Coordinates of C-alpha atoms and ligand atoms in Angstrom, one line a residue:
M281 CA 147.6 117.4 96.3
K282 CA 144.8 119.3 98.3
K283 CA 141.5 119.4 96.9
W284 CA 138.4 121.4 97.6
W285 CA 136.3 118.3 98.7
H286 CA 138.8 116.8 101.2
D287 CA 137.6 118.7 104.3
K288 CA 134.1 118.6 103.4
V289 CA 131.1 116.9 105.1
A290 CA 128.7 115.0 102.8
Y291 CA 125.0 114.0 103.2
Q292 CA 122.9 111.7 101.0
I293 CA 119.3 112.3 100.3
Y294 CA 116.9 109.9 99.1
P295 CA 114.4 112.4 97.5
K296 CA 111.5 110.2 97.6
S297 CA 111.6 109.9 101.2
F298 CA 113.1 113.3 102.4
Y299 CA 110.4 116.0 102.5
D300 CA 107.2 116.3 100.7
S301 CA 106.3 119.9 99.9
N302 CA 102.8 119.3 98.2
G303 CA 101.3 116.6 100.0
D304 CA 101.2 113.8 97.3
G305 CA 103.0 111.5 99.6
I306 CA 106.3 111.7 97.7
G307 CA 109.3 113.7 98.5
D308 CA 110.4 116.4 96.3
I309 CA 112.9 119.0 95.2
P310 CA 111.1 121.8 96.6
G311 CA 110.9 119.9 99.9
I312 CA 114.8 119.7 99.6
I313 CA 115.1 123.4 99.2
D314 CA 113.0 123.8 102.1
K315 CA 115.3 121.8 104.4
L316 CA 118.6 123.4 103.0
D317 CA 118.9 125.6 106.3
Y318 CA 118.5 122.3 108.5
L319 CA 121.4 120.6 106.3
H320 CA 123.5 123.7 106.5
D321 CA 123.0 124.0 110.3
L322 CA 124.1 120.5 110.7
G323 CA 127.3 121.4 108.8
V324 CA 126.9 119.7 105.6
D325 CA 128.7 121.0 102.6
I326 CA 128.1 118.4 99.8
V327 CA 124.4 116.8 99.2
W328 CA 124.0 113.7 97.1
L329 CA 120.8 113.3 95.6
S330 CA 119.6 109.7 94.7
P331 CA 118.3 109.9 91.2
C332 CA 115.3 112.3 90.6
Y333 CA 115.5 112.1 86.8
Q334 CA 112.4 110.9 84.6
S335 CA 111.8 107.4 85.5
P336 CA 109.2 104.6 85.7
L337 CA 110.7 104.0 89.2
A338 CA 110.9 100.4 88.6
D339 CA 114.0 100.6 90.9
Q340 CA 113.1 103.9 92.4
G341 CA 114.7 106.1 89.9
Y342 CA 117.8 104.0 89.1
D343 CA 116.2 103.3 85.9
I344 CA 116.4 106.5 83.9
S345 CA 114.1 107.0 81.0
D346 CA 115.5 110.5 80.2
Y347 CA 118.8 111.8 81.5
Y348 CA 117.7 115.6 80.6
K349 CA 114.5 115.5 82.5
I350 CA 113.5 115.7 86.1
D351 CA 110.6 113.3 86.9
P352 CA 107.4 115.4 87.5
R353 CA 106.9 113.5 90.8
F354 CA 110.2 115.1 92.1
G355 CA 109.5 118.6 90.5
T356 CA 110.6 120.5 87.7
M357 CA 113.9 121.5 85.9
E358 CA 113.3 125.1 87.4
D359 CA 113.2 123.5 90.8
M360 CA 116.5 121.7 90.2
E361 CA 118.2 125.0 89.0
R362 CA 116.8 126.8 92.0
L363 CA 118.1 124.0 94.4
I364 CA 121.7 124.4 92.8
A365 CA 121.5 128.1 93.2
E366 CA 120.1 127.9 96.7
A367 CA 122.9 125.6 97.8
K368 CA 125.5 127.8 96.2
K369 CA 124.3 130.7 98.3
R370 CA 125.0 128.7 101.1
N371 CA 128.5 127.5 99.9
M372 CA 126.9 123.9 99.5
Y373 CA 127.5 121.7 96.6
I374 CA 124.9 119.5 94.9
L375 CA 125.8 116.0 93.5
M376 CA 123.4 114.0 91.2
D377 CA 123.5 110.4 90.8
L378 CA 125.1 109.1 87.6
V379 CA 123.4 106.0 86.6
V380 CA 125.0 104.8 83.4
N381 CA 125.7 101.2 83.5
H382 CA 121.9 100.8 82.4
C383 CA 119.1 103.0 81.6
S384 CA 115.2 102.2 81.6
D385 CA 113.5 99.9 79.1
E386 CA 111.3 103.1 78.6
H387 CA 114.3 105.2 77.5
E388 CA 114.2 106.4 73.8
W389 CA 117.2 104.5 73.0
F390 CA 115.7 101.1 74.1
R391 CA 112.5 101.8 72.4
K392 CA 114.5 102.5 69.0
A393 CA 116.5 99.4 69.7
C394 CA 113.4 97.3 69.6
E395 CA 112.2 98.9 66.4
D396 CA 115.5 98.4 64.7
P397 CA 117.8 96.0 66.5
D398 CA 120.4 96.0 64.0
G399 CA 120.4 99.7 63.6
K400 CA 122.4 102.7 65.6
Y401 CA 120.5 102.0 68.9
G402 CA 120.6 98.3 68.9
R403 CA 124.5 98.8 69.3
F404 CA 123.7 100.8 72.5
F405 CA 122.8 97.6 74.4
Y406 CA 123.9 94.1 74.7
L407 CA 121.9 92.1 72.3
R408 CA 122.1 88.5 71.3
D409 CA 120.0 86.1 68.9
K410 CA 117.5 84.2 70.8
E411 CA 118.1 80.6 70.6
E412 CA 115.1 78.1 71.8
G413 CA 116.0 76.6 75.1
K414 CA 119.3 78.4 75.7
L415 CA 120.3 81.5 77.2
P416 CA 123.3 83.4 75.8
T417 CA 125.0 82.9 79.2
N418 CA 123.9 81.6 82.6
W419 CA 124.5 84.6 84.6
R420 CA 122.0 85.6 87.5
S421 CA 121.0 89.2 87.7
Y422 CA 121.4 91.1 91.0
F423 CA 117.7 91.2 91.4
G424 CA 117.1 87.6 90.6
G425 CA 116.3 85.4 87.7
S426 CA 118.4 85.3 84.3
V427 CA 120.2 88.4 83.0
W428 CA 118.6 87.8 79.6
E429 CA 115.3 89.1 78.5
D430 CA 113.2 88.9 75.2
L431 CA 113.8 92.1 73.3
P432 CA 110.1 93.2 72.6
G433 CA 109.0 92.6 69.1
T434 CA 112.3 90.9 67.7
D435 CA 114.0 87.7 67.9
K436 CA 116.6 88.8 70.2
Q437 CA 117.4 89.1 74.0
Y438 CA 118.9 91.9 75.8
L439 CA 121.3 91.8 78.8
H440 CA 120.3 93.5 82.2
V441 CA 122.5 92.6 85.1
F442 CA 119.8 94.5 87.4
H443 CA 116.1 94.3 86.8
K444 CA 114.8 93.6 83.5
K445 CA 113.5 97.3 83.2
Q446 CA 117.2 98.2 83.6
P447 CA 118.9 97.2 80.2
D448 CA 122.6 97.4 80.3
L449 CA 124.3 100.0 78.1
N450 CA 127.1 99.0 75.7
W451 CA 130.2 101.0 76.8
E452 CA 132.3 99.3 74.0
N453 CA 130.4 101.4 71.6
P454 CA 132.1 104.8 71.3
E455 CA 128.8 106.5 70.4
L456 CA 127.1 105.6 73.6
R457 CA 130.1 107.0 75.6
E458 CA 129.7 110.2 73.8
E459 CA 126.2 110.3 74.9
V460 CA 127.2 109.7 78.3
Y461 CA 129.8 112.4 78.5
K462 CA 127.6 114.9 76.9
N463 CA 125.0 114.3 79.5
I464 CA 127.4 114.8 82.3
N465 CA 128.8 118.1 80.8
W466 CA 125.3 119.3 80.3
W467 CA 124.5 119.0 84.1
L468 CA 128.0 120.3 85.2
D469 CA 127.2 123.4 83.2
K470 CA 124.3 123.9 85.2
G471 CA 126.3 124.3 88.3
L472 CA 126.4 121.0 89.7
G473 CA 129.4 120.1 92.2
G474 CA 129.5 116.5 90.7
F475 CA 128.3 113.0 90.7
R476 CA 127.9 109.9 92.9
I477 CA 128.7 107.1 90.2
D478 CA 126.2 104.2 90.4
A479 CA 127.3 100.6 90.0
I480 CA 130.2 101.7 87.7
M481 CA 132.1 98.5 88.0
N482 CA 129.5 96.7 85.8
I483 CA 130.1 98.6 82.6
K484 CA 133.0 96.5 81.6
K485 CA 132.0 93.0 80.5
A486 CA 134.5 90.1 79.9
L487 CA 134.2 89.5 76.1
P488 CA 133.1 87.3 74.5
L489 CA 130.2 86.8 77.0
H490 CA 130.3 83.1 78.3
D491 CA 129.1 80.9 80.9
Y492 CA 130.7 80.3 84.4
E493 CA 130.5 77.6 87.0
P494 CA 126.8 77.7 88.6
D495 CA 126.9 78.7 92.1
R496 CA 123.4 77.9 93.3
E497 CA 120.7 75.2 92.4
D498 CA 119.2 77.5 89.8
G499 CA 122.1 76.6 87.5
L500 CA 123.1 80.3 87.3
C501 CA 126.1 82.1 88.3
S502 CA 126.5 85.6 89.9
V503 CA 127.5 88.3 87.8
S504 CA 130.6 88.8 89.9
A505 CA 132.1 85.7 88.4
M506 CA 132.3 87.7 85.0
L507 CA 133.3 90.8 86.5
Q508 CA 136.4 89.1 87.9
E509 CA 137.5 88.3 84.8
A510 CA 136.8 91.7 82.9
R511 CA 140.0 93.8 82.2
G512 CA 140.4 97.4 81.0
I513 CA 137.6 99.3 82.7
G514 CA 140.3 101.9 83.3
E515 CA 140.2 103.0 79.7
F516 CA 136.7 103.9 79.9
L517 CA 137.0 105.5 83.4
G518 CA 140.1 107.5 82.4
E519 CA 138.2 108.8 79.2
M520 CA 135.3 109.8 81.2
R521 CA 137.4 111.7 83.8
D522 CA 139.2 113.5 81.1
R523 CA 136.2 114.4 79.0
T524 CA 134.0 115.4 82.0
F525 CA 134.7 115.8 85.8
K526 CA 138.6 116.9 85.4
K527 CA 137.7 119.9 83.1
Y528 CA 135.1 121.1 85.8
D529 CA 137.4 120.3 89.0
A530 CA 134.2 118.4 89.8
F531 CA 133.8 115.8 92.8
S532 CA 133.1 112.2 91.8
V533 CA 132.6 109.5 94.3
G534 CA 132.2 106.1 92.8
E535 CA 130.2 102.9 93.8
V536 CA 133.3 100.9 93.4
F537 CA 133.5 97.2 94.4
N538 CA 136.2 94.6 93.9
E539 CA 138.7 96.8 92.5
K540 CA 142.1 95.1 92.2
P541 CA 144.3 96.5 95.2
E542 CA 147.1 97.5 92.6
E543 CA 144.5 99.7 90.8
L544 CA 143.7 101.9 93.8
P545 CA 146.0 104.8 92.8
D546 CA 144.4 104.7 89.4
F547 CA 141.0 105.0 91.0
I548 CA 141.5 107.5 93.8
G549 CA 145.0 108.6 93.5
D550 CA 146.1 112.2 92.5
N551 CA 144.7 112.0 89.0
G552 CA 142.4 109.2 89.8
Y553 CA 139.4 108.4 87.9
F554 CA 137.2 109.5 90.9
S555 CA 137.9 111.8 93.6
S556 CA 136.8 109.2 96.0
M557 CA 135.0 106.0 96.3
F558 CA 132.7 104.6 99.2
D559 CA 134.3 102.1 101.7
F560 CA 131.9 99.2 101.6
N561 CA 134.1 96.9 103.6
E562 CA 131.7 96.8 106.5
T563 CA 128.7 96.7 104.5
I564 CA 129.8 93.7 102.6
F565 CA 131.1 91.6 105.6
G566 CA 129.4 88.4 106.3
G567 CA 127.7 88.4 102.7
S568 CA 127.0 84.9 101.2
E569 CA 126.7 83.6 97.7
K570 CA 123.6 82.0 98.5
G571 CA 121.7 85.0 99.6
W572 CA 120.5 87.2 102.4
Y573 CA 119.4 84.4 104.5
D574 CA 122.8 82.9 104.8
A575 CA 124.7 86.3 105.8
K576 CA 126.2 86.2 109.1
P577 CA 126.1 89.1 111.5
I578 CA 128.9 91.5 112.1
T579 CA 130.4 91.7 115.6
P580 CA 132.1 94.9 117.2
D581 CA 135.6 93.1 116.5
D582 CA 134.6 92.4 113.1
Y583 CA 133.5 96.0 112.5
K584 CA 136.7 97.3 113.8
R585 CA 138.8 95.0 111.6
C586 CA 136.8 96.0 108.5
C587 CA 137.3 99.7 109.2
F588 CA 141.1 99.3 109.8
E589 CA 141.6 97.0 106.8
S590 CA 140.1 99.7 104.4
Q591 CA 142.3 102.3 106.2
K592 CA 145.5 100.3 105.9
R593 CA 144.7 99.6 102.2
I594 CA 144.1 103.3 101.2
G595 CA 146.7 104.7 103.5
E596 CA 147.7 108.0 101.9
I597 CA 146.8 107.1 98.4
G598 CA 143.5 108.9 98.3
F599 CA 140.4 109.6 100.3
L600 CA 137.8 106.9 101.0
S601 CA 134.0 108.3 101.4
N602 CA 133.0 106.5 104.8
I603 CA 129.5 105.6 105.3
I604 CA 127.4 103.8 108.1
E605 CA 124.4 103.2 106.0
N606 CA 123.0 104.4 102.5
H607 CA 119.8 103.7 100.7
D608 CA 120.8 100.1 99.8
E609 CA 121.5 99.0 103.3
P610 CA 119.6 98.6 106.6
R611 CA 120.0 101.2 109.3
G612 CA 123.7 101.0 110.6
V613 CA 122.6 101.4 114.2
C614 CA 120.6 98.1 114.0
R615 CA 123.2 96.3 112.1
Y616 CA 126.6 97.2 113.8
I617 CA 125.3 97.5 117.4
P618 CA 124.8 94.2 118.9
E619 CA 121.1 93.2 119.3
G620 CA 119.5 94.7 122.3
D621 CA 122.0 97.3 122.8
C622 CA 120.9 100.1 120.4
C623 CA 120.5 103.0 122.6
L624 CA 121.6 106.7 122.8
E625 CA 125.0 106.1 124.0
S626 CA 125.8 103.3 121.4
K627 CA 124.5 105.4 118.6
K628 CA 126.8 108.2 119.4
M629 CA 129.8 105.6 119.8
L630 CA 129.2 104.1 116.3
A631 CA 128.7 107.9 114.8
A632 CA 132.2 108.8 116.4
L633 CA 134.2 106.1 115.6
N634 CA 133.0 106.2 111.9
F635 CA 133.1 109.9 111.4
M636 CA 136.8 110.5 112.8
L637 CA 138.1 107.8 110.3
R638 CA 140.3 109.4 107.6
G639 CA 138.2 110.2 104.7
I640 CA 135.1 111.9 103.7
P641 CA 132.1 111.4 106.0
F642 CA 128.8 110.8 104.1
I643 CA 125.7 111.0 106.4
Y644 CA 122.7 109.1 105.1
Q645 CA 119.3 111.1 105.9
G646 CA 118.0 110.1 109.2
Q647 CA 121.2 108.6 110.4
E648 CA 122.0 112.0 112.2
I649 CA 119.0 111.4 114.3
G650 CA 119.6 107.6 114.9
M651 CA 116.9 106.2 112.5
E652 CA 116.2 102.4 113.1
N653 CA 115.2 99.5 110.9
L654 CA 111.5 99.2 110.0
P655 CA 109.4 96.3 111.7
I656 CA 107.5 94.3 109.1
S657 CA 104.7 91.7 109.6
S658 CA 104.2 90.7 106.1
I659 CA 106.2 90.5 102.7
D660 CA 103.2 92.5 101.3
E661 CA 104.4 95.6 103.1
V662 CA 107.9 95.4 101.3
D663 CA 108.5 97.7 98.4
D664 CA 112.3 96.9 97.5
I665 CA 112.4 94.7 94.6
S666 CA 115.8 93.3 95.8
A667 CA 114.0 92.3 99.1
R668 CA 111.1 90.7 97.4
D669 CA 113.6 88.5 95.6
E670 CA 115.7 87.5 98.5
Y671 CA 112.4 86.5 100.2
K672 CA 111.8 83.9 97.5
V673 CA 115.3 82.9 97.5
A674 CA 115.1 82.2 101.3
L675 CA 111.9 80.1 100.7
A676 CA 113.4 78.2 98.1
A677 CA 116.2 77.3 100.5
G678 CA 113.7 75.8 102.9
L679 CA 113.2 78.5 105.2
S680 CA 109.9 79.0 106.9
P681 CA 108.0 82.3 105.8
E682 CA 108.6 83.5 109.4
E683 CA 112.3 82.9 109.1
A684 CA 112.4 84.4 105.7
L685 CA 110.6 87.4 106.8
R686 CA 113.0 88.0 109.6
T687 CA 116.0 87.8 107.0
I688 CA 114.1 90.4 105.0
A689 CA 113.5 92.8 107.9
R690 CA 117.2 92.6 108.6
F691 CA 118.6 93.5 105.2
S692 CA 115.5 95.1 103.3
R693 CA 116.5 98.4 101.6
D694 CA 113.1 99.7 102.7
N695 CA 114.8 99.9 106.2
A696 CA 116.5 103.0 104.9
R697 CA 113.8 104.2 102.7
T698 CA 111.1 105.1 105.1
P699 CA 110.0 108.8 105.4
M700 CA 112.4 111.0 107.0
Q701 CA 111.2 111.6 110.6
W702 CA 110.9 115.5 110.9
S703 CA 108.6 115.8 114.0
D704 CA 106.0 113.8 116.1
E705 CA 103.1 115.1 113.7
E706 CA 101.2 112.9 111.6
N707 CA 103.4 110.9 109.2
A708 CA 106.4 112.2 110.9
G709 CA 105.9 115.7 109.7
F710 CA 107.3 114.3 106.1
S711 CA 103.9 114.8 104.3
A712 CA 100.5 116.1 104.7
G713 CA 99.2 113.3 102.4
K714 CA 99.8 109.6 102.7
P715 CA 103.4 108.5 102.4
W716 CA 104.4 106.3 99.5
L717 CA 106.0 104.1 102.0
K718 CA 105.2 103.3 105.7
V719 CA 106.6 105.7 108.3
N720 CA 108.6 103.9 111.0
P721 CA 106.3 103.9 114.1
N722 CA 109.0 105.0 116.3
Y723 CA 108.6 108.5 114.9
S724 CA 107.0 109.8 117.9
S725 CA 110.2 109.3 119.8
I726 CA 112.9 109.5 117.1
N727 CA 112.5 112.9 115.2
V728 CA 114.4 116.0 114.2
E729 CA 112.3 118.6 116.0
S730 CA 112.7 116.9 119.4
Q731 CA 116.3 116.4 119.0
L732 CA 117.0 120.0 117.9
S733 CA 116.0 121.3 121.2
D734 CA 117.7 118.3 123.4
E735 CA 121.3 119.0 124.0
N736 CA 121.8 115.3 124.7
S737 CA 120.4 114.0 121.3
V738 CA 122.1 112.0 118.6
L739 CA 121.5 114.9 116.4
Q740 CA 123.3 117.5 118.6
F741 CA 126.3 114.8 118.9
Y742 CA 126.6 114.8 115.1
K743 CA 126.6 118.5 115.2
K744 CA 129.7 118.3 117.6
L745 CA 131.6 115.7 115.4
V746 CA 131.0 118.0 112.4
A747 CA 132.4 121.1 114.6
I748 CA 135.6 119.1 115.5
R749 CA 136.2 118.4 111.7
K750 CA 135.8 122.1 110.8
D751 CA 137.5 123.5 113.9
P752 CA 140.6 125.4 112.5
A753 CA 142.7 123.9 115.4
Y754 CA 141.9 120.5 114.5
K755 CA 141.0 120.3 110.8
E756 CA 144.4 119.6 109.4
T757 CA 144.7 116.6 111.7
V758 CA 141.2 115.2 111.2
V759 CA 141.3 115.7 107.4
Y760 CA 144.9 114.8 106.5
G761 CA 146.3 113.2 109.7
I762 CA 147.4 109.6 109.4
L763 CA 145.3 106.8 111.1
E764 CA 147.1 104.6 113.6
P765 CA 145.2 101.8 115.4
V766 CA 145.8 101.1 119.0
W767 CA 145.1 98.3 121.4
E768 CA 144.0 96.6 118.2
E769 CA 143.7 93.2 119.9
K770 CA 141.4 94.3 122.7
H771 CA 138.1 92.6 122.6
N772 CA 135.1 94.8 121.9
L773 CA 137.2 97.9 121.9
M774 CA 137.8 100.2 118.9
A775 CA 140.6 102.7 119.3
Y776 CA 142.8 104.9 116.9
Y777 CA 145.0 107.9 116.9
R778 CA 144.8 110.6 114.1
K779 CA 148.2 112.1 114.0
G780 CA 148.8 115.4 112.1
D781 CA 149.9 118.7 113.7
K782 CA 148.0 117.4 116.7
T783 CA 147.5 113.9 118.0
L784 CA 144.0 112.9 118.9
L785 CA 142.9 109.6 120.2
V786 CA 139.5 108.2 119.3
V787 CA 138.3 105.3 121.6
G788 CA 135.1 103.5 121.8
N789 CA 134.1 100.9 124.3
Y790 CA 132.0 98.6 121.9
Q791 CA 130.1 96.8 124.5
R792 CA 127.6 97.1 127.5
G793 CA 130.1 96.3 130.2
E794 CA 132.7 98.7 131.5
Q795 CA 136.3 98.3 130.3
E796 CA 139.6 99.9 131.2
I797 CA 142.3 101.2 129.0
T798 CA 145.8 102.8 130.1
L799 CA 146.7 105.7 128.1
E800 CA 150.4 105.8 126.6
T801 CA 150.5 109.5 127.5
A802 CA 148.3 111.9 129.4
Y803 CA 145.6 113.8 127.3
R804 CA 145.4 117.4 127.2
K805 CA 141.9 118.0 126.5
V806 CA 138.4 116.1 125.9
L807 CA 136.9 117.1 122.5
L808 CA 134.1 114.8 122.9
N809 CA 132.5 112.3 125.4
N810 CA 129.1 110.7 125.2
Y811 CA 129.1 110.6 129.0
K812 CA 129.2 113.5 131.4
D813 CA 132.3 112.4 132.9
I814 CA 135.4 110.2 132.6
V815 CA 136.0 107.7 135.4
Q816 CA 139.9 107.6 135.8
E817 CA 142.5 107.0 138.2
K818 CA 145.9 108.5 137.0
G819 CA 146.4 107.1 133.4
T820 CA 143.8 104.7 133.7
I821 CA 140.4 105.2 132.4
R822 CA 137.4 103.0 133.1
L823 CA 135.2 103.5 130.0
Q824 CA 131.3 103.1 130.5
G825 CA 129.2 101.0 128.3
Y826 CA 129.5 102.2 124.9
Q827 CA 131.4 105.3 126.0
V828 CA 133.3 107.1 123.3
L829 CA 135.9 109.5 123.9
I830 CA 137.9 112.0 121.3
L831 CA 140.9 113.3 123.2
E832 CA 143.5 115.6 122.4
M833 CA 146.8 114.1 123.6
Ligands
GLC239 C1 123.3 100.8 92.9 C2 122.2 101.6 93.7 C3 121.0 100.8 93.8 C4 120.5 100.3 92.5 C5 121.5 99.7 91.7 C6 121.3 99.5 90.1 O1 123.8 99.9 93.7 O2 122.8 102.1 94.7 O3 120.0 101.3 94.5 O4 119.5 99.4 92.7 O5 122.7 100.4 91.5 O6 121.2 101.1 89.6
CA240 CA1 105.6 115.8 96.4

């Protein structure tokens, strides 16, 4: 069944780092409104905002202390309403981030739970009696250390699978679920296009809570051991869909990990729990239970395999949301392009290979200008709580401080969170004040302003990709056409057909050296090329280093 979001282009904003309208160093909602025309020009239809609700910002807003308020650092409720209205004028949709696996320990519910742990609000959380010298379970939180913390002023402990300032909400409790649905509908009534749904696979715990085999020296085990055992999340998700999104025909995109293959139709099929879910197959590649320091880098062949695996798994069941990066990942151009080869051509190649996959493309702020990782020289410069923990993990595993820092530099979430580079003016034109997080020093060469006037820039290339997706002649094929890999075994080459009423060939030479391909049939037209020419003799094309082509066959 066709849905309004299938042919859209989405864009993720990390509000704190997008554009600061009042010079306090923190990006804000009025700043987003100022830049709506920029996004509209780029061809963006759907804009997802990372959280801007009231929050102590312990995890940069993923710790919400009031779901009905905008944090004053980001603006006011009127600003938010204005943003929704301004977007609507431009046929754009705003998505907010739905963070309901946990709230903040500064949320009223949590405060009331501390006052009366056996009362109504105690049942909104996972509380267990405190026992001296023994934790309720041996799980390790995603951000390090035990998931159990003392509930202030009581003889109990509470569960937090993320930071201790992010207590998990108890979805088994129908009263909590009602509160969640009420909140979602309240926002949808304001005219939101929908939500991106945070960390949602964590809402279903395997009960009764119990220990699992430790997987590190600390005697703890990853939360994922428990999640693997948990069953029945579908009941919660189906109920949420029916009570909220479905009634509004809203778009929902889930941060879904480790779903069971047979459940895919339930998740993103015609009447799925969500409209779409992110493809994380590339981002999780090479990950290690031991920590970031043990992660193995991804090669071009791995990248290709990851993309095609996901495409095959989903087929025509539904629509993935494809990403190169997000606010939790390093910059894709530094990760998926071999070291030393990150350049204009390779950035464009990566963009085209990803953008033309079947699914909904999500561009993360700065990706469209080829922003890169942030160089760091000391752990004190790092803000990301996850990176700070991984630094300790690396040191504990015997790495030298220099090696540990190199690991952090590779994976830190700060890489994606540095201020958006608008121009070569002070602070990259992001703020008139001192930015909350260091600006990447390369802003003088990588910024929006210079790329807007450069026909050859990464930004202009993204615009061309969007234009192909929206061209009435190709849209049906790009959106609904099947994806068929070609020359799959060829080293450092990623190529596929998109077949619908037209046939398109997308081919990228994923290396510095040249490489030849022989076409199966002649092409009619070149839709996009990151080089000026195509070197060819009859049906054989000699691809230049990192050359990418989109051909109509
Ligand atoms: C998601 C978010 C991440 C956050 C975590 C806890 O993974 O993307 O930024 O830290 O959930 O809410
Ligand atoms: Ca501001």
